[in-house]
PDB file of C-alpha atoms in Angstrom:
ATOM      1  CA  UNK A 749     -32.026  45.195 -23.497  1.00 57.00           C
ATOM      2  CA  UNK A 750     -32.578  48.692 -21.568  1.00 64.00           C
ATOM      3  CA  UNK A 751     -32.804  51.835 -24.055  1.00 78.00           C
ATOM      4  CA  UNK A 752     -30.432  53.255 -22.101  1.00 77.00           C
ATOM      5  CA  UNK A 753     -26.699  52.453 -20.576  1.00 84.00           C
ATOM      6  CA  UNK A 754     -27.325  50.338 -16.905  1.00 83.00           C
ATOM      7  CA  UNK A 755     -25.571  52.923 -14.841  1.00 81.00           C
ATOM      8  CA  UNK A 756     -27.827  55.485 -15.717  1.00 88.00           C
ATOM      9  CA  UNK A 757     -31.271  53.897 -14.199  1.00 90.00           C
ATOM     10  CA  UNK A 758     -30.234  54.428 -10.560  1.00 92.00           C
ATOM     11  CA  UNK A 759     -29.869  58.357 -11.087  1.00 93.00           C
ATOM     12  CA  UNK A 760     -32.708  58.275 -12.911  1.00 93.00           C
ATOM     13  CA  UNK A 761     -34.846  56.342 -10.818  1.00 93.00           C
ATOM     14  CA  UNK A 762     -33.248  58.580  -7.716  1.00 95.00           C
ATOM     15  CA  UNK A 763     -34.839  61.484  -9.479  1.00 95.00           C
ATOM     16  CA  UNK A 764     -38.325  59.788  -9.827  1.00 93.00           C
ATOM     17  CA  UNK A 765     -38.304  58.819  -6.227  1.00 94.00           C
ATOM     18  CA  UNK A 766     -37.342  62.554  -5.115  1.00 95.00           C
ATOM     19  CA  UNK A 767     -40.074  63.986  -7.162  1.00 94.00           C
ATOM     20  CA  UNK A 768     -42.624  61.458  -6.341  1.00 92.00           C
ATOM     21  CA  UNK A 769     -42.109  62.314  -2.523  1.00 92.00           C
ATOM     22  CA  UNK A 770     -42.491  65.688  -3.146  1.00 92.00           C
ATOM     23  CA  UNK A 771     -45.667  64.773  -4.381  1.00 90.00           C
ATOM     24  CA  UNK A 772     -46.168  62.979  -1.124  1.00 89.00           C
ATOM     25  CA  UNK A 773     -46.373  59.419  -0.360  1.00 85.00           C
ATOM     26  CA  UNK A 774     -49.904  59.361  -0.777  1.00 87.00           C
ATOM     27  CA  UNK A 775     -49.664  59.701  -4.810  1.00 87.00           C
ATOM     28  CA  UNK A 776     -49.834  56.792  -6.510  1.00 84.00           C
ATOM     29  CA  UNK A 777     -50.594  55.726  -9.846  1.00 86.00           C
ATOM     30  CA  UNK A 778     -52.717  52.537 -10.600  1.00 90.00           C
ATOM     31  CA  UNK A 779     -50.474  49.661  -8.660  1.00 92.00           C
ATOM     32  CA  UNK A 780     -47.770  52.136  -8.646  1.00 91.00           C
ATOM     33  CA  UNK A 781     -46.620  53.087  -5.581  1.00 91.00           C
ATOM     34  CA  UNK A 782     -43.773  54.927  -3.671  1.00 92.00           C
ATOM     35  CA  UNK A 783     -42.696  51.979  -1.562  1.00 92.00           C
ATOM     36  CA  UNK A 784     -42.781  49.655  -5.032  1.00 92.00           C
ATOM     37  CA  UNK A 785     -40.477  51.900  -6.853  1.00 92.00           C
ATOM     38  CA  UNK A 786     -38.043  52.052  -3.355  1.00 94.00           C
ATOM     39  CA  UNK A 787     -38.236  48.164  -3.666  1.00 96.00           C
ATOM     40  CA  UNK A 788     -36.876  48.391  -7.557  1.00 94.00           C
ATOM     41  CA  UNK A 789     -34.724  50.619  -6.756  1.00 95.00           C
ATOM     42  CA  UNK A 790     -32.948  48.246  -4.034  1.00 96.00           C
ATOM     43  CA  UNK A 791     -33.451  45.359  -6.270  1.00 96.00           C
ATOM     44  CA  UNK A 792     -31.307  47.018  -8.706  1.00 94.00           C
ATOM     45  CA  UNK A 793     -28.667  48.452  -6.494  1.00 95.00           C
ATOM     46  CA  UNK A 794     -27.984  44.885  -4.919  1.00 97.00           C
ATOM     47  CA  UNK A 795     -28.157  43.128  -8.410  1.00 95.00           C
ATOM     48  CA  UNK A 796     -25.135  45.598  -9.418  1.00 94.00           C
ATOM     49  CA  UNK A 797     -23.469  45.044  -6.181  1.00 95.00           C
ATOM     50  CA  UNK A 798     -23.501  41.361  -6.824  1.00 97.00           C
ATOM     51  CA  UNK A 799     -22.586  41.746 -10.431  1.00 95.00           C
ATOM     52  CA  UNK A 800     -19.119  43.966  -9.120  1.00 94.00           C
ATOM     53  CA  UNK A 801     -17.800  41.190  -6.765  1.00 97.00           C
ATOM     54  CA  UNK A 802     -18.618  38.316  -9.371  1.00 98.00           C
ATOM     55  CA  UNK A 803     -16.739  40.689 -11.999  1.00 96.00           C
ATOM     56  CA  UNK A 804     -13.386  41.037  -9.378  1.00 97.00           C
ATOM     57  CA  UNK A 805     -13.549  37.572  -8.598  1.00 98.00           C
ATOM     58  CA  UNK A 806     -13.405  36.821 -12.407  1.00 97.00           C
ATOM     59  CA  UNK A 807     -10.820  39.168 -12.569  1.00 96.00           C
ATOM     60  CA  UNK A 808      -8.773  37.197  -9.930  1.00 97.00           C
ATOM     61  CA  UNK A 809      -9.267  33.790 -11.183  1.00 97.00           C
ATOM     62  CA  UNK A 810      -8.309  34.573 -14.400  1.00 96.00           C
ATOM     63  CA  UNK A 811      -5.099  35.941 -12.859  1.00 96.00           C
ATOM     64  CA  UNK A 812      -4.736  33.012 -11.370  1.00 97.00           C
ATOM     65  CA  UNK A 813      -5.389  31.045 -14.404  1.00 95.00           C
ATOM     66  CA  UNK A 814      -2.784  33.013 -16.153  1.00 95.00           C
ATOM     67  CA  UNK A 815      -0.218  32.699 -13.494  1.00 96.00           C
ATOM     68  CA  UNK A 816      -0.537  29.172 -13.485  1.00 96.00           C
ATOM     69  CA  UNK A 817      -0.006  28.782 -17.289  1.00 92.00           C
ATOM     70  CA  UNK A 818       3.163  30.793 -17.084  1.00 92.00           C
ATOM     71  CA  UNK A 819       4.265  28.196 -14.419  1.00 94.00           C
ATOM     72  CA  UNK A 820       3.765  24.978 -16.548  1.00 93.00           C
ATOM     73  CA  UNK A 821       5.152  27.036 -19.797  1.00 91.00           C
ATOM     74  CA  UNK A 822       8.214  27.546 -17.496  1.00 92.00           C
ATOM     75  CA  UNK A 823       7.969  24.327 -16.195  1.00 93.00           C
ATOM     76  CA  UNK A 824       8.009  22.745 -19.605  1.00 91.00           C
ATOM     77  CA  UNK A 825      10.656  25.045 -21.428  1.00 91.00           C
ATOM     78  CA  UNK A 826      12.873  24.154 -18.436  1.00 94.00           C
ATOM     79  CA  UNK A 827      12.048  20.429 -18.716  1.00 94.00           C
ATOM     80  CA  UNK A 828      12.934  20.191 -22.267  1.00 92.00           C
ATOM     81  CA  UNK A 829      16.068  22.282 -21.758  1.00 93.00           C
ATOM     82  CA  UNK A 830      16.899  19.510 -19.190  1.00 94.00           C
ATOM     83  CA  UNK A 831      16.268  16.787 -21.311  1.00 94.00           C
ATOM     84  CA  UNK A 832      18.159  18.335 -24.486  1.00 93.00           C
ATOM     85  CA  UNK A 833      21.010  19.313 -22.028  1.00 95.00           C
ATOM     86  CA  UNK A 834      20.778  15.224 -20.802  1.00 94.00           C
ATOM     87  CA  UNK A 835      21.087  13.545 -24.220  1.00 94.00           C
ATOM     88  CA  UNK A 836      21.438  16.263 -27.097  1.00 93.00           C
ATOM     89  CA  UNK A 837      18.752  18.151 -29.201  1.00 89.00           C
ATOM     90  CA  UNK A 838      19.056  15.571 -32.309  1.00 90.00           C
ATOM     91  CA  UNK A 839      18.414  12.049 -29.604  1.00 91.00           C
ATOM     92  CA  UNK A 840      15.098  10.144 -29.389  1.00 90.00           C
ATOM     93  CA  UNK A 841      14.802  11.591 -25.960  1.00 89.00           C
ATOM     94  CA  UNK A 842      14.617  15.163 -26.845  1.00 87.00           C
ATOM     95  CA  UNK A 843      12.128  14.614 -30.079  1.00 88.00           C
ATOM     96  CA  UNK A 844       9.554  12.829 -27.493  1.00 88.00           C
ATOM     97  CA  UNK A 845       9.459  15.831 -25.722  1.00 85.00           C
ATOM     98  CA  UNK A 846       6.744  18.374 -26.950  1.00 83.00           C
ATOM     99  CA  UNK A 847       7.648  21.594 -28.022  1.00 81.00           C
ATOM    100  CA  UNK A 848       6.427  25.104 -26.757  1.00 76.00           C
ATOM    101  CA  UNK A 849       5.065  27.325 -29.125  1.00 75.00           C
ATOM    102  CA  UNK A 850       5.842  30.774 -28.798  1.00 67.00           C
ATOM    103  CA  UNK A 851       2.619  33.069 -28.119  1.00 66.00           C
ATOM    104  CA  UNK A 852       0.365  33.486 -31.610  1.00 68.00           C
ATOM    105  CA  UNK A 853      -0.803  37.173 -31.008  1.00 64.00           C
ATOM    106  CA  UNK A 854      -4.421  37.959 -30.143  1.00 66.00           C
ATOM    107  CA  UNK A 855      -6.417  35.238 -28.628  1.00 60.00           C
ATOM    108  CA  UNK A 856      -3.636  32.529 -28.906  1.00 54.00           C
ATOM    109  CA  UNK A 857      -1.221  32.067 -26.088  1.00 53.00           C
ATOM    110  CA  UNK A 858       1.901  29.455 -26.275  1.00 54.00           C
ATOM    111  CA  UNK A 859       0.428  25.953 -26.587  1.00 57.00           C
ATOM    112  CA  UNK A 860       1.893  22.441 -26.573  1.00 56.00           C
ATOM    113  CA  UNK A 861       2.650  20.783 -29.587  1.00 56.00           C
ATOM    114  CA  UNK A 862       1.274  17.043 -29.690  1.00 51.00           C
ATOM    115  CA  UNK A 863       5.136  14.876 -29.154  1.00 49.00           C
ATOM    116  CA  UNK A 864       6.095  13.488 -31.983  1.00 49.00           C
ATOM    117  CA  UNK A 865       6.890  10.380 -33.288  1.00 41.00           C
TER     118      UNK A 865
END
């Protein structure tokens, strides 16, 4: 893991590369070289480019993961209503159906109790 945060290697390495061409491009330093640390320096920026988009698209596909477990909890609160509303909340019917839980706090959203029998 870097010593320091990730952000804070291209302004770094930004500084290196403006020093080192005041220096000229001649200066190099065993297989060090001007045009090497250029190449990191892309590397890097296109590796955090990539890294951005695969963080939004996570960002939207758990939104759409969300969105469509509000739609089956929906789906299933109003399915059991319909049910219950069909042949009463004490009939054989209406215990098959599984139950909603509400949401559990941290971590533990509204789940589907097993039916039971």
């Amino acid at each position: 893991m870097p010593r320091r945060p990730i952000y804070d290697w291209l302004p770094y390495l930004d500084a290196v590369l403006a020093l080192w061409t005041e220096f000229g491009e001649d200066f190099k330093v065993g297989d060090l070289t001007l045009t090497g640390a250029r190449e990191l320096r892309t590397d890097l920026q296109t590796t955090l480019d990539r890294l951005n988009t695969l963080q939004a698209e996570l960002g939207l596909t758990m939104g759409e993961r969300d969105q469509e477990i509000s739609d089956i909890e929906s789906f299933a609160v109003k399915f059991r209503s319909a049910v219950i509303a069909q042949y009463g909340p004490d009939s054989t019917q209406a215990a098959r159906v599984p139950k909603v839980d509400p949401p559990r706090g941290r971590g533990g959203g509204g789940a589907l109790r097993p039916p039971t029998v």
